[in-house]
Amino acid sequence: MKSFENTLTAQEPIKPLILGNPSFSSVTETISGICEKKETPIWWWIALGISGLLSLNLAAMIGYLVWEGTGIWGLNIPVSWGWAIVNFVFWVGIGHAGTLISAILFLMRQKWRTSINRFAEAMTIFAVLCAAIFPGIHVGRMWVMHWMFPLPNQMGLWVNFRSPLLWDVFAVGTYFTCSALFWYTGLIPDLATFRDRAKNRIKKTIFGVLSLGWRGGNKQWKHYELAYLLLAGISTPLVLSVHSVVSTDFAVSIIPGWHTTIFPPYFVAGAIFSGFAMVLTLSIIARAIFPQIKNFITMDHLGKIAKVILLTGTMVGYAYSMEFFIAWYSGNDYERFAFINRALGPFAWAYWIMITCNVLTPQIFWFKKLRSSIPVLFIASIIVNIGMWFERFVIVMTLHRDFLPSSWDYYTPTMFDIGIFVGSFGFFFFMFLLFLRFLPMISMTEIKGVLPQADPHHGGNSHE
Amino acid sequence: MSKTKSRTAGCIAEFAGPGELLKAAEKVRDAGYKDFDCHSPFPIHGMDEAMGEKGSMLGPLVGLAAFLGGSGALLMQWWMSAVDYKVVIAGKPFFSYQAFFPVTFSLAVLFSAGMAVVGMLSMIKLRFHHPVFYSERFKKASDDMFFISVLSDDPIFSEEKTQLFLESIGGAYVEALRVDDE
């Protein structure tokens, strides 16, 4: 049982969460130093340039979409849902790991989360922003996008609250707002540190306003800590509810292969799976670029992320097989056909990519050696996200052979499908690069709080 | 410069670490001070008790917000679908409460999250011009230093005695916070 080093059996010595035995001020120096450096590294400009160009490309393609309509995509009948919903589900899913890390792991007192929660939350916010693009643009007539909300209008008509597409509007809107509030609340004390360290007036004013006059007094901390705890509690059901609601977009319909009750838990597991893979990708990139954070985001962290990927990947694998079993067990011909067609039909290539990436790849993490190899972790994390994109693709492509063989068709993406998807990645990394450069990517306050000397009883300081 | 009159808004003292700050807080509390605060770069466990502070009242407020958000959402959906403009959709009842659950839940969560943040911000008494910011040394409170501040609004505050008292309980660099009034 030695391998479960984080389950806290009080008798065993606990590994330090943060390596290098830093002092409070060296934590501040290391993390603020990244943002305060005068000269920006060249790689940052190159990466920002590429992702900025891709974002511009996204904007241009969306412009053309507004002009021309959704006909520029590869959509047809019966495949009337294409990459837009695939990308939407993909990006919302990515966000879930950030919320799980910041909320559920916080409630479970998993202190190792302190090193990765800040940028996992940033990842959530940018991923949900990317996700929100797609339902926004897929409506075709964007000038009536506000019809998604229950607003008074000249027809006196309201939205249909029985539709899962509307549940999505509320679930994703709430999710984005809560994630942003949670993230900002966590940032306040760190922004105060930036304010106090600011050398020039402009910076001082900006961080002064953003940190809202934070003084770090206990009369502030006591409300702050409770608010943080409450936000964690509030966000916890969101980890489960948001992707459950997203899955009802499919599950509430009566399409064979979609109309199943396994969808909500299966989507949630998949979301956490892909999100943790993205956290892993980003952590490894951040560690490579800023070697000074290696003491904060240690190999132990990466190993723990890999274990979560192994767990959720195996759950996803179970869901794939259970879906298949139930399709057979249901005795429903259409249901059986939908699944056999997934595995052996025209989109079999996508199905087997999905199985290889999502079910087989994470199994390598049973081995500690592979969990502690950076190249293996990095490649696996990317493979997992490719696989998770294909999972949603396979689900949506179930449409290509509907009840009527005469209308069967195949789906081929156009350059606009691909351009918009790649553009959303550009936008995601563009935002993330700005975040790495200008805001503390690791929570200084929380890191200081988990150092051994932060305990008031540390070093013989006992009190009654 | 000659026109400005300087007054003392309080004083601060520095302590070596979280343990020292906690012990000092107990002594300041026992001396009868009310308007004092303990500043640290991270929250210190047990400080509420050491300072004689009550817990935060944020919990019930957030609970109320969740209730209002949820019931408001359900009411809105009922009124829109079953009262104001009825539309038959798939022969389902106008008030399909099962289908109304996701939106009800989402809005309950949204309202409580909003209340958690707005409530917290209003309770922490935001002031961009707080006397503690007059100290140059205090800038380190968000880095690695630990301070106790006593404000002159406190009934038993006296510029000299309070400074001597803070020194006697182990405070270093005791400093009066001078504010320049017009």
mmCIF file of N, CA and C in Angstrom, chain A residues 390-459:
data_model
loop_
_atom_site.group_PDB
_atom_site.id
_atom_site.type_symbol
_atom_site.label_atom_id
_atom_site.label_comp_id
_atom_site.label_asym_id
_atom_site.label_seq_id
_atom_site.Cartn_x
_atom_site.Cartn_y
_atom_site.Cartn_z
ATOM 1 N N PHE A 390 -12.307 12.679 -30.638
ATOM 2 C CA PHE A 390 -12.920 11.675 -31.505
ATOM 3 C C PHE A 390 -14.117 11.017 -30.852
ATOM 4 N N GLU A 391 -14.109 10.925 -29.519
ATOM 5 C CA GLU A 391 -15.286 10.342 -28.852
ATOM 6 C C GLU A 391 -16.529 11.133 -29.221
ATOM 7 N N ARG A 392 -16.447 12.453 -29.095
ATOM 8 C CA ARG A 392 -17.605 13.287 -29.410
ATOM 9 C C ARG A 392 -17.933 13.218 -30.888
ATOM 10 N N PHE A 393 -16.891 13.109 -31.718
ATOM 11 C CA PHE A 393 -17.100 12.992 -33.163
ATOM 12 C C PHE A 393 -17.871 11.710 -33.481
ATOM 13 N N VAL A 394 -17.440 10.604 -32.837
ATOM 14 C CA VAL A 394 -18.111 9.320 -33.075
ATOM 15 C C VAL A 394 -19.581 9.413 -32.661
ATOM 16 N N ILE A 395 -19.834 10.047 -31.527
ATOM 17 C CA ILE A 395 -21.221 10.148 -31.048
ATOM 18 C C ILE A 395 -22.060 10.951 -32.037
ATOM 19 N N VAL A 396 -21.541 12.087 -32.460
ATOM 20 C CA VAL A 396 -22.325 12.938 -33.361
ATOM 21 C C VAL A 396 -22.512 12.257 -34.717
ATOM 22 N N MET A 397 -21.484 11.545 -35.170
ATOM 23 C CA MET A 397 -21.571 10.921 -36.492
ATOM 24 C C MET A 397 -22.529 9.734 -36.535
ATOM 25 N N THR A 398 -23.060 9.347 -35.359
ATOM 26 C CA THR A 398 -24.107 8.324 -35.338
ATOM 27 C C THR A 398 -25.237 8.715 -36.289
ATOM 28 N N LEU A 399 -25.364 10.002 -36.528
ATOM 29 C CA LEU A 399 -26.444 10.515 -37.370
ATOM 30 C C LEU A 399 -26.345 10.065 -38.825
ATOM 31 N N HIS A 400 -25.140 9.681 -39.283
ATOM 32 C CA HIS A 400 -24.971 9.544 -40.734
ATOM 33 C C HIS A 400 -25.785 8.405 -41.336
ATOM 34 N N ARG A 401 -26.197 7.440 -40.512
ATOM 35 C CA ARG A 401 -27.093 6.410 -41.034
ATOM 36 C C ARG A 401 -28.343 6.399 -40.157
ATOM 37 N N ASP A 402 -29.363 7.079 -40.607
ATOM 38 C CA ASP A 402 -30.572 7.179 -39.794
ATOM 39 C C ASP A 402 -31.548 6.057 -40.137
ATOM 40 N N PHE A 403 -32.818 6.246 -39.830
ATOM 41 C CA PHE A 403 -33.796 5.171 -39.995
ATOM 42 C C PHE A 403 -34.045 4.818 -41.466
ATOM 43 N N LEU A 404 -33.751 5.770 -42.344
ATOM 44 C CA LEU A 404 -34.143 5.622 -43.738
ATOM 45 C C LEU A 404 -32.894 5.472 -44.611
ATOM 46 N N PRO A 405 -32.588 4.237 -45.082
ATOM 47 C CA PRO A 405 -31.334 4.036 -45.831
ATOM 48 C C PRO A 405 -31.187 4.955 -47.041
ATOM 49 N N SER A 406 -32.284 5.396 -47.628
ATOM 50 C CA SER A 406 -32.156 6.240 -48.813
ATOM 51 C C SER A 406 -31.529 7.587 -48.492
ATOM 52 N N SER A 407 -31.589 8.016 -47.238
ATOM 53 C CA SER A 407 -31.011 9.320 -46.900
ATOM 54 C C SER A 407 -29.634 9.205 -46.256
ATOM 55 N N TRP A 408 -29.087 7.989 -46.202
ATOM 56 C CA TRP A 408 -27.761 7.837 -45.581
ATOM 57 C C TRP A 408 -26.720 8.668 -46.321
ATOM 58 N N ASP A 409 -25.812 9.221 -45.560
ATOM 59 C CA ASP A 409 -24.779 10.053 -46.185
ATOM 60 C C ASP A 409 -23.486 9.948 -45.376
ATOM 61 N N TYR A 410 -22.453 10.640 -45.822
ATOM 62 C CA TYR A 410 -21.166 10.647 -45.138
ATOM 63 C C TYR A 410 -20.839 12.097 -44.839
ATOM 64 N N TYR A 411 -20.045 12.319 -43.815
ATOM 65 C CA TYR A 411 -19.721 13.697 -43.438
ATOM 66 C C TYR A 411 -18.262 13.976 -43.748
ATOM 67 N N THR A 412 -18.015 15.025 -44.489
ATOM 68 C CA THR A 412 -16.636 15.455 -44.731
ATOM 69 C C THR A 412 -16.511 16.903 -44.300
ATOM 70 N N PRO A 413 -15.557 17.207 -43.425
ATOM 71 C CA PRO A 413 -15.419 18.602 -42.991
ATOM 72 C C PRO A 413 -14.887 19.469 -44.130
ATOM 73 N N THR A 414 -15.248 20.732 -44.112
ATOM 74 C CA THR A 414 -14.688 21.675 -45.065
ATOM 75 C C THR A 414 -13.532 22.415 -44.401
ATOM 76 N N MET A 415 -12.855 23.264 -45.170
ATOM 77 C CA MET A 415 -11.753 24.031 -44.577
ATOM 78 C C MET A 415 -12.259 24.961 -43.476
ATOM 79 N N PHE A 416 -13.546 25.300 -43.533
ATOM 80 C CA PHE A 416 -14.087 26.205 -42.510
ATOM 81 C C PHE A 416 -14.303 25.472 -41.182
ATOM 82 N N ASP A 417 -14.758 24.221 -41.282
ATOM 83 C CA ASP A 417 -14.852 23.409 -40.064
ATOM 84 C C ASP A 417 -13.499 23.343 -39.373
ATOM 85 N N ILE A 418 -12.497 22.984 -40.187
ATOM 86 C CA ILE A 418 -11.158 22.774 -39.628
ATOM 87 C C ILE A 418 -10.592 24.104 -39.137
ATOM 88 N N GLY A 419 -10.753 25.156 -39.955
ATOM 89 C CA GLY A 419 -10.195 26.461 -39.594
ATOM 90 C C GLY A 419 -10.764 26.996 -38.299
ATOM 91 N N ILE A 420 -12.054 26.826 -38.110
ATOM 92 C CA ILE A 420 -12.670 27.353 -36.886
ATOM 93 C C ILE A 420 -12.206 26.544 -35.669
ATOM 94 N N PHE A 421 -12.090 25.238 -35.835
ATOM 95 C CA PHE A 421 -11.630 24.415 -34.711
ATOM 96 C C PHE A 421 -10.180 24.755 -34.346
ATOM 97 N N VAL A 422 -9.325 24.817 -35.359
ATOM 98 C CA VAL A 422 -7.922 25.169 -35.103
ATOM 99 C C VAL A 422 -7.856 26.585 -34.515
ATOM 100 N N GLY A 423 -8.697 27.474 -35.037
ATOM 101 C CA GLY A 423 -8.742 28.841 -34.520
ATOM 102 C C GLY A 423 -9.116 28.885 -33.055
ATOM 103 N N SER A 424 -10.005 27.992 -32.624
ATOM 104 C CA SER A 424 -10.376 27.999 -31.207
ATOM 105 C C SER A 424 -9.186 27.591 -30.339
ATOM 106 N N PHE A 425 -8.342 26.703 -30.860
ATOM 107 C CA PHE A 425 -7.107 26.369 -30.137
ATOM 108 C C PHE A 425 -6.195 27.592 -30.055
ATOM 109 N N GLY A 426 -6.133 28.322 -31.170
ATOM 110 C CA GLY A 426 -5.328 29.534 -31.181
ATOM 111 C C GLY A 426 -5.784 30.504 -30.116
ATOM 112 N N PHE A 427 -7.084 30.694 -30.034
ATOM 113 C CA PHE A 427 -7.649 31.613 -29.049
ATOM 114 C C PHE A 427 -7.354 31.138 -27.621
ATOM 115 N N PHE A 428 -7.487 29.833 -27.403
ATOM 116 C CA PHE A 428 -7.220 29.250 -26.087
ATOM 117 C C PHE A 428 -5.776 29.524 -25.663
ATOM 118 N N PHE A 429 -4.832 29.244 -26.559
ATOM 119 C CA PHE A 429 -3.437 29.443 -26.190
ATOM 120 C C PHE A 429 -3.065 30.918 -26.120
ATOM 121 N N PHE A 430 -3.711 31.726 -26.939
ATOM 122 C CA PHE A 430 -3.480 33.174 -26.889
ATOM 123 C C PHE A 430 -3.815 33.703 -25.492
ATOM 124 N N MET A 431 -4.991 33.340 -25.000
ATOM 125 C CA MET A 431 -5.416 33.780 -23.671
ATOM 126 C C MET A 431 -4.492 33.204 -22.606
ATOM 127 N N PHE A 432 -4.119 31.949 -22.784
ATOM 128 C CA PHE A 432 -3.304 31.292 -21.769
ATOM 129 C C PHE A 432 -1.915 31.921 -21.682
ATOM 130 N N LEU A 433 -1.360 32.300 -22.829
ATOM 131 C CA LEU A 433 -0.045 32.935 -22.830
ATOM 132 C C LEU A 433 -0.103 34.287 -22.131
ATOM 133 N N LEU A 434 -1.164 35.046 -22.384
ATOM 134 C CA LEU A 434 -1.311 36.335 -21.704
ATOM 135 C C LEU A 434 -1.388 36.120 -20.197
ATOM 136 N N PHE A 435 -2.130 35.091 -19.808
ATOM 137 C CA PHE A 435 -2.265 34.774 -18.380
ATOM 138 C C PHE A 435 -0.909 34.436 -17.761
ATOM 139 N N LEU A 436 -0.119 33.583 -18.447
ATOM 140 C CA LEU A 436 1.186 33.188 -17.901
ATOM 141 C C LEU A 436 2.093 34.401 -17.707
ATOM 142 N N ARG A 437 1.980 35.366 -18.608
ATOM 143 C CA ARG A 437 2.895 36.504 -18.565
ATOM 144 C C ARG A 437 2.484 37.547 -17.536
ATOM 145 N N PHE A 438 1.192 37.755 -17.338
ATOM 146 C CA PHE A 438 0.750 38.913 -16.556
ATOM 147 C C PHE A 438 0.130 38.588 -15.200
ATOM 148 N N LEU A 439 -0.256 37.349 -14.970
ATOM 149 C CA LEU A 439 -0.868 37.016 -13.673
ATOM 150 C C LEU A 439 -0.100 35.861 -13.033
ATOM 151 N N PRO A 440 -0.138 35.783 -11.703
ATOM 152 C CA PRO A 440 0.594 34.695 -11.044
ATOM 153 C C PRO A 440 0.000 33.335 -11.406
ATOM 154 N N MET A 441 0.785 32.491 -12.042
ATOM 155 C CA MET A 441 0.231 31.216 -12.522
ATOM 156 C C MET A 441 0.085 30.193 -11.403
ATOM 157 N N ILE A 442 0.754 30.464 -10.269
ATOM 158 C CA ILE A 442 0.608 29.581 -9.113
ATOM 159 C C ILE A 442 0.169 30.470 -7.965
ATOM 160 N N SER A 443 -0.750 29.990 -7.143
ATOM 161 C CA SER A 443 -1.251 30.807 -6.059
ATOM 162 C C SER A 443 -0.196 30.947 -4.967
ATOM 163 N N MET A 444 0.374 32.148 -4.846
ATOM 164 C CA MET A 444 1.431 32.361 -3.846
ATOM 165 C C MET A 444 0.877 32.186 -2.437
ATOM 166 N N THR A 445 -0.311 32.766 -2.203
ATOM 167 C CA THR A 445 -0.928 32.688 -0.885
ATOM 168 C C THR A 445 -1.119 31.240 -0.447
ATOM 169 N N GLU A 446 -1.668 30.445 -1.351
ATOM 170 C CA GLU A 446 -1.964 29.071 -0.953
ATOM 171 C C GLU A 446 -0.702 28.250 -0.797
ATOM 172 N N ILE A 447 0.310 28.523 -1.634
ATOM 173 C CA ILE A 447 1.576 27.806 -1.487
ATOM 174 C C ILE A 447 2.184 28.137 -0.124
ATOM 175 N N LYS A 448 2.181 29.419 0.254
ATOM 176 C CA LYS A 448 2.729 29.796 1.568
ATOM 177 C C LYS A 448 1.959 29.098 2.673
ATOM 178 N N GLY A 449 0.666 28.981 2.499
ATOM 179 C CA GLY A 449 -0.170 28.346 3.518
ATOM 180 C C GLY A 449 0.122 26.871 3.725
ATOM 181 N N VAL A 450 0.670 26.180 2.710
ATOM 182 C CA VAL A 450 0.953 24.750 2.898
ATOM 183 C C VAL A 450 2.420 24.479 3.231
ATOM 184 N N LEU A 451 3.231 25.526 3.338
ATOM 185 C CA LEU A 451 4.617 25.306 3.770
ATOM 186 C C LEU A 451 4.617 24.927 5.252
ATOM 187 N N PRO A 452 5.581 24.097 5.668
ATOM 188 C CA PRO A 452 5.558 23.667 7.075
ATOM 189 C C PRO A 452 5.626 24.833 8.064
ATOM 190 N N GLN A 453 6.372 25.908 7.720
ATOM 191 C CA GLN A 453 6.516 27.004 8.687
ATOM 192 C C GLN A 453 5.259 27.871 8.778
ATOM 193 N N ALA A 454 4.249 27.598 7.919
ATOM 194 C CA ALA A 454 3.010 28.373 8.000
ATOM 195 C C ALA A 454 2.130 27.923 9.157
ATOM 196 N N ASP A 455 2.416 26.722 9.662
ATOM 197 C CA ASP A 455 1.649 26.225 10.798
ATOM 198 C C ASP A 455 2.084 26.978 12.053
ATOM 199 N N PRO A 456 1.145 27.645 12.757
ATOM 200 C CA PRO A 456 1.566 28.420 13.939
ATOM 201 C C PRO A 456 2.199 27.577 15.029
ATOM 202 N N HIS A 457 2.009 26.271 14.963
ATOM 203 C CA HIS A 457 2.607 25.422 16.003
ATOM 204 C C HIS A 457 3.910 24.797 15.537
ATOM 205 N N HIS A 458 4.385 25.261 14.390
ATOM 206 C CA HIS A 458 5.612 24.708 13.821
ATOM 207 C C HIS A 458 6.825 25.127 14.669
ATOM 208 N N GLY A 459 7.793 24.227 14.805
ATOM 209 C CA GLY A 459 9.047 24.554 15.487
ATOM 210 C C GLY A 459 8.864 24.867 16.957
#
